[in-house]
GROMACS .gro file of C-alpha atoms in nm:
model
  512
    1MET     CA    1   0.394  -2.194   2.000
    2GLU     CA    2   0.046  -2.177   2.149
    3ALA     CA    3  -0.003  -1.831   1.996
    4ILE     CA    4   0.128  -1.950   1.657
    5LEU     CA    5  -0.110  -2.248   1.649
    6SER     CA    6  -0.400  -2.033   1.767
    7GLY     CA    7  -0.336  -1.781   1.488
    8LEU     CA    8  -0.304  -2.059   1.230
    9PHE     CA    9  -0.629  -2.230   1.328
   10GLU     CA   10  -0.815  -1.896   1.328
   11VAL     CA   11  -0.707  -1.824   0.971
   12LEU     CA   12  -0.806  -2.174   0.859
   13SER     CA   13  -1.167  -2.135   0.975
   14PHE     CA   14  -1.424  -2.152   0.693
   15GLY     CA   15  -1.542  -1.796   0.754
   16ASN     CA   16  -1.193  -1.646   0.736
   17ILE     CA   17  -1.099  -1.841   0.423
   18PHE     CA   18  -1.416  -1.713   0.255
   19ILE     CA   19  -1.335  -1.355   0.361
   20ILE     CA   20  -0.981  -1.388   0.222
   21LEU     CA   21  -1.114  -1.516  -0.113
   22ALA     CA   22  -1.373  -1.237  -0.140
   23SER     CA   23  -1.116  -0.973  -0.043
   24LEU     CA   24  -0.868  -1.102  -0.304
   25ILE     CA   25  -1.134  -1.066  -0.573
   26LEU     CA   26  -1.217  -0.711  -0.456
   27GLY     CA   27  -0.846  -0.625  -0.462
   28MET     CA   28  -0.805  -0.762  -0.814
   29ILE     CA   29  -1.105  -0.560  -0.934
   30VAL     CA   30  -0.993  -0.222  -0.796
   31GLY     CA   31  -0.633  -0.300  -0.892
   32CYS     CA   32  -0.712  -0.370  -1.256
   33ILE     CA   33  -0.927  -0.061  -1.319
   34PRO     CA   34  -0.700   0.229  -1.421
   35GLY     CA   35  -0.759   0.529  -1.199
   36LEU     CA   36  -0.863   0.322  -0.898
   37THR     CA   37  -0.606   0.194  -0.651
   38VAL     CA   38  -0.547  -0.064  -0.381
   39THR     CA   39  -0.603   0.206  -0.120
   40LEU     CA   40  -0.956   0.260  -0.252
   41GLY     CA   41  -1.030  -0.111  -0.214
   42ILE     CA   42  -0.902  -0.102   0.144
   43ILE     CA   43  -1.113   0.203   0.230
   44LEU     CA   44  -1.426   0.054   0.069
   45LEU     CA   45  -1.388  -0.264   0.271
   46LEU     CA   46  -1.286  -0.099   0.599
   47PRO     CA   47  -1.639   0.002   0.718
   48LEU     CA   48  -1.765  -0.351   0.650
   49THR     CA   49  -1.494  -0.497   0.874
   50TYR     CA   50  -1.667  -0.357   1.184
   51SER     CA   51  -1.909  -0.650   1.155
   52PHE     CA   52  -1.629  -0.910   1.148
   53GLN     CA   53  -1.580  -1.140   1.444
   54SER     CA   54  -1.238  -1.000   1.537
   55GLY     CA   55  -0.994  -0.723   1.460
   56GLY     CA   56  -0.749  -0.984   1.329
   57THR     CA   57  -1.002  -1.099   1.068
   58ALA     CA   58  -1.053  -0.737   0.963
   59ILE     CA   59  -0.681  -0.676   0.911
   60VAL     CA   60  -0.641  -1.007   0.722
   61ALA     CA   61  -0.925  -0.902   0.490
   62LEU     CA   62  -0.763  -0.563   0.422
   63LEU     CA   63  -0.425  -0.728   0.357
   64SER     CA   64  -0.592  -0.969   0.114
   65VAL     CA   65  -0.721  -0.667  -0.079
   66TYR     CA   66  -0.361  -0.540  -0.082
   67VAL     CA   67  -0.230  -0.875  -0.217
   68GLY     CA   68  -0.504  -0.905  -0.479
   69GLY     CA   69  -0.466  -0.542  -0.587
   70MET     CA   70  -0.093  -0.579  -0.650
   71TYR     CA   71  -0.162  -0.860  -0.897
   72GLY     CA   72  -0.473  -0.690  -1.037
   73GLY     CA   73  -0.267  -0.389  -1.146
   74SER     CA   74  -0.080  -0.611  -1.391
   75ILE     CA   75  -0.402  -0.712  -1.572
   76SER     CA   76  -0.467  -0.369  -1.721
   77ALA     CA   77  -0.091  -0.311  -1.762
   78ILE     CA   78  -0.071  -0.619  -1.984
   79LEU     CA   79  -0.403  -0.589  -2.168
   80LEU     CA   80  -0.433  -0.208  -2.194
   81ASN     CA   81  -0.075  -0.082  -2.154
   82THR     CA   82  -0.217   0.120  -1.864
   83PRO     CA   83  -0.102   0.018  -1.515
   84GLY     CA   84  -0.392  -0.033  -1.274
   85THR     CA   85  -0.160   0.063  -0.986
   86ASN     CA   86   0.163   0.263  -0.963
   87SER     CA   87   0.341  -0.061  -0.877
   88ALA     CA   88   0.259  -0.208  -1.218
   89ILE     CA   89   0.425   0.058  -1.432
   90ALA     CA   90   0.729  -0.157  -1.512
   91THR     CA   91   0.497  -0.447  -1.608
   92CYS     CA   92   0.381  -0.239  -1.906
   93LEU     CA   93   0.732  -0.248  -2.055
   94ASP     CA   94   0.714  -0.618  -2.143
   95GLY     CA   95   0.358  -0.723  -2.056
   96HIS     CA   96   0.180  -0.522  -2.325
   97PRO     CA   97   0.429  -0.594  -2.607
   98LEU     CA   98   0.383  -0.966  -2.533
   99SER     CA   99   0.003  -0.934  -2.538
  100LYS     CA  100   0.026  -0.747  -2.872
  101LYS     CA  101   0.200  -1.056  -3.007
  102GLY     CA  102  -0.110  -1.259  -2.919
  103LYS     CA  103   0.038  -1.403  -2.599
  104ALA     CA  104  -0.168  -1.223  -2.335
  105LYS     CA  105  -0.241  -1.548  -2.148
  106LYS     CA  106   0.131  -1.622  -2.117
  107ALA     CA  107   0.199  -1.270  -1.987
  108LEU     CA  108  -0.081  -1.298  -1.729
  109ASP     CA  109   0.037  -1.643  -1.623
  110VAL     CA  110   0.392  -1.513  -1.567
  111SER     CA  111   0.254  -1.221  -1.368
  112LEU     CA  112   0.046  -1.448  -1.143
  113TYR     CA  113   0.326  -1.704  -1.102
  114ALA     CA  114   0.584  -1.440  -1.006
  115SER     CA  115   0.339  -1.255  -0.780
  116VAL     CA  116   0.255  -1.569  -0.581
  117ILE     CA  117   0.617  -1.683  -0.537
  118GLY     CA  118   0.742  -1.335  -0.449
  119GLY     CA  119   0.455  -1.282  -0.205
  120LEU     CA  120   0.504  -1.620  -0.037
  121ILE     CA  121   0.878  -1.577   0.018
  122ALA     CA  122   0.822  -1.232   0.169
  123ALA     CA  123   0.536  -1.364   0.386
  124PHE     CA  124   0.760  -1.636   0.532
  125LEU     CA  125   1.030  -1.374   0.594
  126LEU     CA  126   0.767  -1.182   0.788
  127LEU     CA  127   0.687  -1.496   0.989
  128PHE     CA  128   1.048  -1.577   1.084
  129THR     CA  129   1.190  -1.227   1.138
  130SER     CA  130   0.908  -1.042   1.316
  131GLN     CA  131   0.954  -1.209   1.654
  132PRO     CA  132   1.332  -1.138   1.687
  133VAL     CA  133   1.282  -0.776   1.578
  134ALA     CA  134   0.994  -0.731   1.822
  135ARG     CA  135   1.202  -0.881   2.103
  136PHE     CA  136   1.478  -0.628   2.035
  137VAL     CA  137   1.235  -0.336   2.016
  138SER     CA  138   1.068  -0.438   2.344
  139PHE     CA  139   1.358  -0.268   2.526
  140PHE     CA  140   1.266   0.070   2.373
  141THR     CA  141   1.138   0.356   2.591
  142SER     CA  142   0.938   0.669   2.504
  143THR     CA  143   1.250   0.839   2.359
  144GLU     CA  144   1.308   0.556   2.110
  145TYR     CA  145   0.938   0.548   2.020
  146PHE     CA  146   0.948   0.923   1.956
  147ALA     CA  147   1.247   0.869   1.725
  148LEU     CA  148   1.066   0.581   1.551
  149ALA     CA  149   0.764   0.803   1.483
  150ILE     CA  150   0.998   1.065   1.334
  151LEU     CA  151   1.146   0.783   1.122
  152GLY     CA  152   0.791   0.709   1.007
  153LEU     CA  153   0.753   1.073   0.904
  154SER     CA  154   1.057   1.029   0.679
  155LEU     CA  155   0.819   0.821   0.467
  156ILE     CA  156   0.681   1.158   0.350
  157ALA     CA  157   0.994   1.198   0.136
  158GLY     CA  158   0.930   0.853  -0.010
  159VAL     CA  159   0.567   0.916  -0.112
  160SER     CA  160   0.608   1.277  -0.228
  161GLY     CA  161   0.749   1.195  -0.570
  162ASP     CA  162   0.987   1.453  -0.711
  163ASN     CA  163   0.829   1.742  -0.514
  164VAL     CA  164   0.937   1.697  -0.153
  165LEU     CA  165   0.842   2.054  -0.055
  166LYS     CA  166   0.475   1.994  -0.131
  167GLY     CA  167   0.497   1.662   0.051
  168ILE     CA  168   0.632   1.838   0.361
  169ILE     CA  169   0.353   2.099   0.339
  170SER     CA  170   0.096   1.819   0.316
  171GLY     CA  171   0.251   1.639   0.614
  172LEU     CA  172   0.246   1.959   0.824
  173ILE     CA  173  -0.121   2.011   0.739
  174GLY     CA  174  -0.188   1.656   0.858
  175ILE     CA  175  -0.004   1.724   1.186
  176PHE     CA  176  -0.211   2.039   1.234
  177ILE     CA  177  -0.539   1.856   1.167
  178SER     CA  178  -0.442   1.593   1.426
  179GLN     CA  179  -0.431   1.869   1.689
  180ILE     CA  180  -0.800   1.956   1.641
  181GLY     CA  181  -1.016   1.836   1.931
  182LEU     CA  182  -0.942   1.759   2.295
  183ASP     CA  183  -0.578   1.722   2.402
  184SER     CA  184  -0.532   1.358   2.509
  185VAL     CA  185  -0.289   1.463   2.786
  186THR     CA  186  -0.448   1.776   2.940
  187GLY     CA  187  -0.805   1.755   2.807
  188VAL     CA  188  -0.786   2.114   2.679
  189SER     CA  189  -0.979   2.184   2.356
  190ARG     CA  190  -0.765   2.289   2.060
  191PHE     CA  191  -0.884   2.463   1.740
  192THR     CA  192  -1.246   2.356   1.798
  193PHE     CA  193  -1.397   2.709   1.779
  194ASP     CA  194  -1.656   2.587   2.034
  195SER     CA  195  -1.806   2.357   1.772
  196MET     CA  196  -1.934   2.023   1.898
  197LEU     CA  197  -1.856   1.882   1.553
  198LEU     CA  198  -1.482   1.936   1.615
  199TYR     CA  199  -1.454   1.833   1.981
  200GLY     CA  200  -1.379   1.475   1.884
  201GLY     CA  201  -1.132   1.589   1.618
  202LEU     CA  202  -1.127   1.460   1.262
  203SER     CA  203  -1.130   1.082   1.290
  204ILE     CA  204  -0.932   0.864   1.053
  205MET     CA  205  -1.230   0.705   0.876
  206PRO     CA  206  -1.391   1.019   0.721
  207ALA     CA  207  -1.043   1.152   0.645
  208MET     CA  208  -0.946   0.839   0.450
  209ILE     CA  209  -1.279   0.827   0.266
  210ALA     CA  210  -1.265   1.194   0.162
  211MET     CA  211  -0.893   1.236   0.099
  212ILE     CA  212  -0.835   0.915  -0.093
  213ALA     CA  213  -1.153   0.734  -0.202
  214LEU     CA  214  -1.376   1.027  -0.302
  215ILE     CA  215  -1.089   1.220  -0.461
  216GLN     CA  216  -1.010   0.915  -0.676
  217ILE     CA  217  -1.376   0.901  -0.784
  218MET     CA  218  -1.370   1.270  -0.878
  219GLU     CA  219  -1.048   1.231  -1.076
  220LYS     CA  220  -1.177   0.919  -1.252
  221SER     CA  221  -1.507   1.094  -1.331
  222LYS     CA  222  -1.317   1.388  -1.480
  223ASP     CA  223  -1.118   1.152  -1.702
  224TYR     CA  224  -1.443   0.981  -1.803
  225ILE     CA  225  -1.592   1.316  -1.911
  226ASN     CA  226  -1.274   1.419  -2.097
  227THR     CA  227  -1.269   1.093  -2.294
  228LYS     CA  228  -1.647   1.118  -2.348
  229GLY     CA  229  -1.691   0.774  -2.195
  230LYS     CA  230  -1.480   0.605  -2.459
  231ILE     CA  231  -1.383   0.254  -2.349
  232ALA     CA  232  -1.033   0.134  -2.432
  233GLU     CA  233  -1.000  -0.188  -2.626
  234ILE     CA  234  -0.828  -0.469  -2.439
  235SER     CA  235  -0.611  -0.737  -2.592
  236LYS     CA  236  -0.785  -1.072  -2.634
  237ILE     CA  237  -0.677  -1.341  -2.390
  238ASP     CA  238  -0.564  -1.651  -2.579
  239LYS     CA  239  -0.526  -2.004  -2.440
  240ASP     CA  240  -0.149  -2.051  -2.475
  241GLY     CA  241  -0.023  -2.020  -2.117
  242ILE     CA  242   0.317  -2.054  -1.956
  243THR     CA  243   0.497  -2.390  -1.981
  244ASN     CA  244   0.674  -2.577  -1.699
  245LYS     CA  245   1.008  -2.519  -1.871
  246GLU     CA  246   0.943  -2.144  -1.871
  247ARG     CA  247   0.843  -2.156  -1.504
  248ILE     CA  248   1.179  -2.309  -1.412
  249SER     CA  249   1.373  -2.066  -1.630
  250LEU     CA  250   1.207  -1.768  -1.457
  251LEU     CA  251   1.298  -1.875  -1.103
  252PRO     CA  252   1.639  -1.693  -1.093
  253ALA     CA  253   1.476  -1.364  -1.197
  254ILE     CA  254   1.192  -1.409  -0.946
  255TRP     CA  255   1.434  -1.505  -0.670
  256LYS     CA  256   1.661  -1.205  -0.729
  257SER     CA  257   1.372  -0.959  -0.758
  258THR     CA  258   1.204  -1.097  -0.445
  259TRP     CA  259   1.513  -1.060  -0.229
  260ILE     CA  260   1.589  -0.709  -0.349
  261SER     CA  261   1.228  -0.603  -0.281
  262SER     CA  262   1.223  -0.780   0.054
  263ILE     CA  263   1.523  -0.580   0.171
  264LEU     CA  264   1.377  -0.256   0.034
  265GLY     CA  265   1.034  -0.333   0.180
  266VAL     CA  266   1.170  -0.334   0.535
  267MET     CA  267   1.292   0.022   0.484
  268PRO     CA  268   1.015   0.270   0.564
  269GLY     CA  269   0.918   0.472   0.257
  270VAL     CA  270   1.029   0.234  -0.018
  271GLY     CA  271   0.709   0.115  -0.184
  272GLY     CA  272   0.635  -0.095  -0.489
  273GLY     CA  273   0.682   0.200  -0.724
  274VAL     CA  274   1.049   0.234  -0.630
  275SER     CA  275   1.141  -0.133  -0.594
  276GLN     CA  276   0.989  -0.243  -0.925
  277PHE     CA  277   1.225  -0.025  -1.130
  278LEU     CA  278   1.530  -0.118  -0.924
  279CYS     CA  279   1.448  -0.491  -0.955
  280TYR     CA  280   1.363  -0.463  -1.325
  281ASN     CA  281   1.691  -0.289  -1.404
  282GLU     CA  282   1.897  -0.535  -1.197
  283VAL     CA  283   1.737  -0.843  -1.358
  284LYS     CA  284   1.788  -0.686  -1.701
  285ARG     CA  285   2.155  -0.613  -1.620
  286THR     CA  286   2.225  -0.975  -1.524
  287SER     CA  287   2.002  -1.141  -1.784
  288LYS     CA  288   2.142  -1.363  -2.061
  289ASN     CA  289   1.897  -1.198  -2.303
  290PRO     CA  290   1.887  -0.827  -2.210
  291GLN     CA  291   1.800  -0.737  -2.570
  292GLU     CA  292   1.451  -0.889  -2.522
  293PHE     CA  293   1.359  -0.652  -2.241
  294GLY     CA  294   1.101  -0.397  -2.355
  295LYS     CA  295   0.988  -0.626  -2.636
  296GLY     CA  296   0.796  -0.889  -2.440
  297SER     CA  297   1.051  -1.049  -2.209
  298LEU     CA  298   0.908  -1.302  -1.965
  299GLU     CA  299   1.195  -1.220  -1.726
  300GLY     CA  300   1.095  -0.853  -1.732
  301ILE     CA  301   0.736  -0.931  -1.634
  302ALA     CA  302   0.851  -1.175  -1.363
  303ALA     CA  303   1.096  -0.922  -1.217
  304ALA     CA  304   0.834  -0.646  -1.193
  305GLU     CA  305   0.557  -0.864  -1.051
  306ALA     CA  306   0.767  -1.058  -0.799
  307SER     CA  307   0.884  -0.721  -0.671
  308ASN     CA  308   0.527  -0.589  -0.623
  309ASN     CA  309   0.399  -0.871  -0.407
  310ALA     CA  310   0.722  -0.917  -0.212
  311ILE     CA  311   0.678  -0.561  -0.087
  312VAL     CA  312   0.345  -0.656   0.076
  313GLY     CA  313   0.495  -0.900   0.325
  314THR     CA  314   0.813  -0.718   0.419
  315ALA     CA  315   0.646  -0.375   0.443
  316LEU     CA  316   0.450  -0.526   0.732
  317ILE     CA  317   0.769  -0.598   0.930
  318PRO     CA  318   0.823  -0.235   1.045
  319LEU     CA  319   0.446  -0.195   1.092
  320LEU     CA  320   0.397  -0.498   1.318
  321THR     CA  321   0.725  -0.474   1.509
  322LEU     CA  322   0.788  -0.099   1.531
  323GLY     CA  323   0.442   0.044   1.477
  324ILE     CA  324   0.556   0.255   1.180
  325PRO     CA  325   0.432   0.209   0.821
  326GLY     CA  326   0.654   0.061   0.551
  327ASP     CA  327   0.479   0.234   0.259
  328GLY     CA  328   0.173   0.441   0.168
  329VAL     CA  329  -0.069   0.148   0.188
  330THR     CA  330   0.058   0.027   0.525
  331ALA     CA  331   0.016   0.385   0.648
  332LEU     CA  332  -0.357   0.338   0.584
  333LEU     CA  333  -0.340  -0.007   0.744
  334LEU     CA  334  -0.192   0.156   1.055
  335GLY     CA  335  -0.508   0.365   1.068
  336ALA     CA  336  -0.714   0.045   1.035
  337PHE     CA  337  -0.521  -0.113   1.324
  338ILE     CA  338  -0.603   0.187   1.542
  339LEU     CA  339  -0.971   0.182   1.443
  340HIS     CA  340  -0.995  -0.184   1.547
  341GLY     CA  341  -0.819  -0.128   1.878
  342ILE     CA  342  -0.500  -0.309   1.779
  343VAL     CA  343  -0.173  -0.143   1.878
  344PRO     CA  344   0.107  -0.252   1.642
  345GLY     CA  345   0.454  -0.270   1.793
  346PRO     CA  346   0.657  -0.503   2.017
  347THR     CA  347   0.384  -0.526   2.283
  348MET     CA  348   0.156  -0.679   2.020
  349PHE     CA  349   0.369  -0.996   2.027
  350THR     CA  350   0.303  -1.038   2.400
  351LYS     CA  351  -0.042  -0.887   2.460
  352GLN     CA  352  -0.204  -0.989   2.127
  353ALA     CA  353   0.024  -1.269   2.010
  354SER     CA  354  -0.248  -1.487   1.853
  355THR     CA  355  -0.376  -1.184   1.658
  356VAL     CA  356  -0.035  -1.098   1.516
  357TYR     CA  357   0.025  -1.458   1.401
  358MET     CA  358  -0.324  -1.472   1.257
  359ILE     CA  359  -0.235  -1.166   1.048
  360ILE     CA  360   0.097  -1.319   0.935
  361PHE     CA  361  -0.062  -1.652   0.840
  362GLY     CA  362  -0.339  -1.456   0.671
  363VAL     CA  363  -0.080  -1.300   0.437
  364ILE     CA  364   0.065  -1.644   0.363
  365PHE     CA  365  -0.271  -1.798   0.278
  366ALA     CA  366  -0.376  -1.490   0.080
  367ASN     CA  367  -0.078  -1.545  -0.149
  368ILE     CA  368  -0.152  -1.917  -0.180
  369LEU     CA  369  -0.519  -1.855  -0.259
  370LEU     CA  370  -0.422  -1.578  -0.504
  371TYR     CA  371  -0.299  -1.848  -0.742
  372LEU     CA  372  -0.640  -2.015  -0.734
  373VAL     CA  373  -0.838  -1.691  -0.761
  374GLY     CA  374  -0.609  -1.558  -1.034
  375ASN     CA  375  -0.650  -1.867  -1.250
  376LEU     CA  376  -1.028  -1.876  -1.204
  377PHE     CA  377  -1.124  -1.508  -1.227
  378THR     CA  378  -0.859  -1.314  -1.424
  379LYS     CA  379  -1.046  -1.340  -1.754
  380SER     CA  380  -1.377  -1.232  -1.595
  381ILE     CA  381  -1.221  -0.946  -1.398
  382ALA     CA  382  -1.044  -0.823  -1.712
  383LYS     CA  383  -1.388  -0.754  -1.864
  384ILE     CA  384  -1.470  -0.515  -1.578
  385VAL     CA  385  -1.217  -0.275  -1.729
  386GLN     CA  386  -1.469  -0.219  -2.010
  387VAL     CA  387  -1.764  -0.146  -1.779
  388LYS     CA  388  -1.863   0.220  -1.816
  389TYR     CA  389  -1.764   0.436  -1.522
  390SER     CA  390  -2.111   0.591  -1.529
  391PHE     CA  391  -2.222   0.262  -1.366
  392LEU     CA  392  -1.921   0.201  -1.138
  393GLY     CA  393  -1.884   0.558  -1.007
  394PRO     CA  394  -2.227   0.595  -0.837
  395ILE     CA  395  -2.196   0.249  -0.678
  396ILE     CA  396  -1.855   0.333  -0.527
  397LEU     CA  397  -1.987   0.673  -0.416
  398VAL     CA  398  -2.276   0.514  -0.226
  399PHE     CA  399  -2.037   0.271  -0.054
  400CYS     CA  400  -1.813   0.560   0.055
  401PHE     CA  401  -2.088   0.764   0.222
  402ALA     CA  402  -2.250   0.452   0.368
  403GLY     CA  403  -1.910   0.358   0.513
  404ALA     CA  404  -1.867   0.704   0.666
  405PHE     CA  405  -2.206   0.680   0.835
  406ALA     CA  406  -2.157   0.319   0.946
  407ALA     CA  407  -1.827   0.397   1.121
  408ASN     CA  408  -2.003   0.558   1.421
  409GLY     CA  409  -2.365   0.565   1.308
  410SER     CA  410  -2.351   0.945   1.312
  411SER     CA  411  -2.452   1.198   1.047
  412TYR     CA  412  -2.167   1.418   1.176
  413GLU     CA  413  -1.924   1.180   1.005
  414VAL     CA  414  -2.095   1.240   0.669
  415ILE     CA  415  -2.077   1.618   0.720
  416LEU     CA  416  -1.706   1.588   0.804
  417VAL     CA  417  -1.651   1.380   0.490
  418ILE     CA  418  -1.810   1.651   0.272
  419LEU     CA  419  -1.612   1.933   0.438
  420THR     CA  420  -1.289   1.733   0.418
  421LEU     CA  421  -1.356   1.654   0.052
  422LEU     CA  422  -1.389   2.025  -0.032
  423PHE     CA  423  -1.059   2.098   0.146
  424THR     CA  424  -0.888   1.802  -0.021
  425TYR     CA  425  -1.003   1.913  -0.366
  426ILE     CA  426  -0.821   2.243  -0.309
  427LEU     CA  427  -0.505   2.044  -0.233
  428VAL     CA  428  -0.553   1.843  -0.553
  429ILE     CA  429  -0.584   2.163  -0.756
  430LEU     CA  430  -0.255   2.275  -0.598
  431ASP     CA  431  -0.103   1.934  -0.687
  432ILE     CA  432  -0.042   1.845  -0.321
  433SER     CA  433  -0.062   1.473  -0.238
  434THR     CA  434  -0.285   1.364   0.050
  435ILE     CA  435  -0.083   1.056   0.151
  436PRO     CA  436   0.174   1.267   0.346
  437LEU     CA  437  -0.121   1.442   0.509
  438MET     CA  438  -0.260   1.108   0.625
  439LEU     CA  439   0.082   1.014   0.759
  440GLY     CA  440   0.098   1.336   0.957
  441MET     CA  441  -0.248   1.273   1.103
  442ILE     CA  442  -0.167   0.916   1.208
  443LEU     CA  443   0.187   0.968   1.341
  444ALA     CA  444   0.150   1.310   1.509
  445PRO     CA  445  -0.042   1.177   1.815
  446ILE     CA  446   0.228   0.908   1.862
  447ILE     CA  447   0.499   1.174   1.843
  448GLU     CA  448   0.316   1.404   2.084
  449ARG     CA  449   0.242   1.132   2.340
  450ASN     CA  450   0.599   1.002   2.352
  451PHE     CA  451   0.747   1.353   2.354
  452VAL     CA  452   0.534   1.450   2.655
  453ASN     CA  453   0.623   1.124   2.834
  454SER     CA  454   0.994   1.180   2.765
  455MET     CA  455   0.979   1.537   2.894
  456THR     CA  456   0.803   1.419   3.210
  457ILE     CA  457   1.055   1.141   3.276
  458TYR     CA  458   1.370   1.340   3.192
  459ASN     CA  459   1.280   1.680   3.347
  460ASN     CA  460   1.211   1.864   3.021
  461ASP     CA  461   1.553   1.782   2.877
  462VAL     CA  462   1.489   1.832   2.504
  463LEU     CA  463   1.835   1.700   2.419
  464ILE     CA  464   1.758   1.360   2.570
  465PHE     CA  465   1.673   1.225   2.224
  466LEU     CA  466   2.029   1.299   2.115
  467LYS     CA  467   2.189   1.177   2.438
  468LYS     CA  468   2.045   0.826   2.421
  469PRO     CA  469   2.238   0.615   2.162
  470LEU     CA  470   1.940   0.423   2.019
  471SER     CA  471   1.715   0.726   1.967
  472LEU     CA  472   2.009   0.919   1.818
  473ALA     CA  473   2.083   0.631   1.577
  474ILE     CA  474   1.718   0.618   1.469
  475LEU     CA  475   1.706   0.993   1.409
  476ILE     CA  476   2.026   0.975   1.203
  477LEU     CA  477   1.872   0.688   1.002
  478ALA     CA  478   1.563   0.903   0.942
  479ALA     CA  479   1.782   1.182   0.802
  480ILE     CA  480   1.976   0.939   0.579
  481LEU     CA  481   1.655   0.780   0.446
  482THR     CA  482   1.500   1.119   0.373
  483ILE     CA  483   1.800   1.224   0.162
  484SER     CA  484   1.805   0.884  -0.010
  485PHE     CA  485   1.434   0.902  -0.093
  486VAL     CA  486   1.477   1.241  -0.257
  487LYS     CA  487   1.750   1.104  -0.484
  488ILE     CA  488   1.563   0.781  -0.561
  489ASN     CA  489   1.238   0.965  -0.643
  490LYS     CA  490   1.418   1.190  -0.890
  491LYS     CA  491   1.560   0.880  -1.059
  492ILE     CA  492   1.217   0.711  -1.064
  493ALA     CA  493   1.055   1.026  -1.209
  494LYS     CA  494   1.312   1.021  -1.489
  495MET     CA  495   1.238   0.652  -1.558
  496GLU     CA  496   0.862   0.721  -1.571
  497ILE     CA  497   0.917   0.999  -1.826
  498GLU     CA  498   1.123   0.760  -2.038
  499LEU     CA  499   0.845   0.501  -2.009
  500GLU     CA  500   0.582   0.755  -2.120
  501ASN     CA  501   0.796   0.854  -2.419
  502GLN     CA  502   0.847   0.488  -2.507
  503THR     CA  503   0.470   0.427  -2.484
  504LEU     CA  504   0.397   0.729  -2.707
  505ASP     CA  505   0.650   0.607  -2.963
  506THR     CA  506   0.485   0.263  -2.963
  507LEU     CA  507   0.137   0.412  -3.011
  508THR     CA  508   0.266   0.634  -3.294
  509LEU     CA  509   0.416   0.334  -3.475
  510GLU     CA  510   0.094   0.137  -3.432
  511THR     CA  511  -0.111   0.426  -3.568
  512ASN     CA  512   0.116   0.464  -3.870
   0.00000   0.00000   0.00000
């Protein structure tokens, strides 16, 4: 109880509330601009968090960007028919048709309302379930932790889309990169080629900046050149918002979508992109008015948006209790934890209890404050979509390189960023995602450390992971999830193609 109260009072300080508000706005901005993502917002903010008073404040700020970005993606989905994030694709189905009818304000209100409720329910689930899970996991040994890290690697199948082979290749490259530098166990140098630049290995910060942030800038710049800087027209935001009667009528859809996403969010590898379609289809199946879906259904918007924000809270459950990421964004957050000296897992609830509850309450208050920020700034942030990228691009670029330098105050970091960017661009040309690579980099040291410990304790018995019931069960679960993710991703890819065809048909009719 002392830790819970300590975490609560820390979050409620004036400085932390201000940081949460500012981070929500940043998340909404990067979320609503097509081509930018929540991960970019997290990476842009990460270097600035070194100046924060505590690691807990830093993580709360990054999670607030995550919360704000999930809602921000719906803004461009509704006004432009272009999802700002992958998790807002299903919002396009009903959000844009409703805005074309002159009811953009109602669509945005439904999105914000569903996002806040879904996020809050999931955040309270995080609060009440994390401690029991952590208590159970506290009995784990190095063999179980090795199996858990392998379970985390199964996330590669979840973030690889419909091309698992390329995802595996990317993950293996990440594991290889993690081996560069001095061996943490023996101190032997590996793959350094006697270069002082490589003795410390490739740290997470320059890797994240180059592989995710700078690549997004390059891709967005290429799109800007191809479209000759043409700015898309957004739907005008009217003043006719959602009514109280409509709020009540949407609660069943929000409730159902939130619970489905909450269950899926706990499973490593199931992100917002997967859950939104499953929730949307289930709410449509059980709706009294299924014929309205795809034509501007309020239930459709509510289902998609409640799903997005519910994922945020429950994806943190495996991260905080097991130390493995729940989705692609929490994989980056795991890197942020490490950079700030916070070790997620069951020991966090005993050694850093006030920090973990500060993070949990931070998610709760971020969702509460999202309602305020959304109502006050949505209209203003929507206008940022029409700001030319020739202005935004250079600003983001400067922040990226400044962040790389600020991480350690070393020019070596900037050189590593440039070299990593060149390598990453080759992967992009080959259509290989960098998220599995990041996962490999982050999880490989955990796998190696626990494997070595297990071999030391059990006299080099490699089969010990199969002999112990818990580690065997976790490894079997990893195999089951991997197969499931492959099947789900194929289904999602098919749905996205159908959505693209539906969007093209709509544009053709409008043109005619």
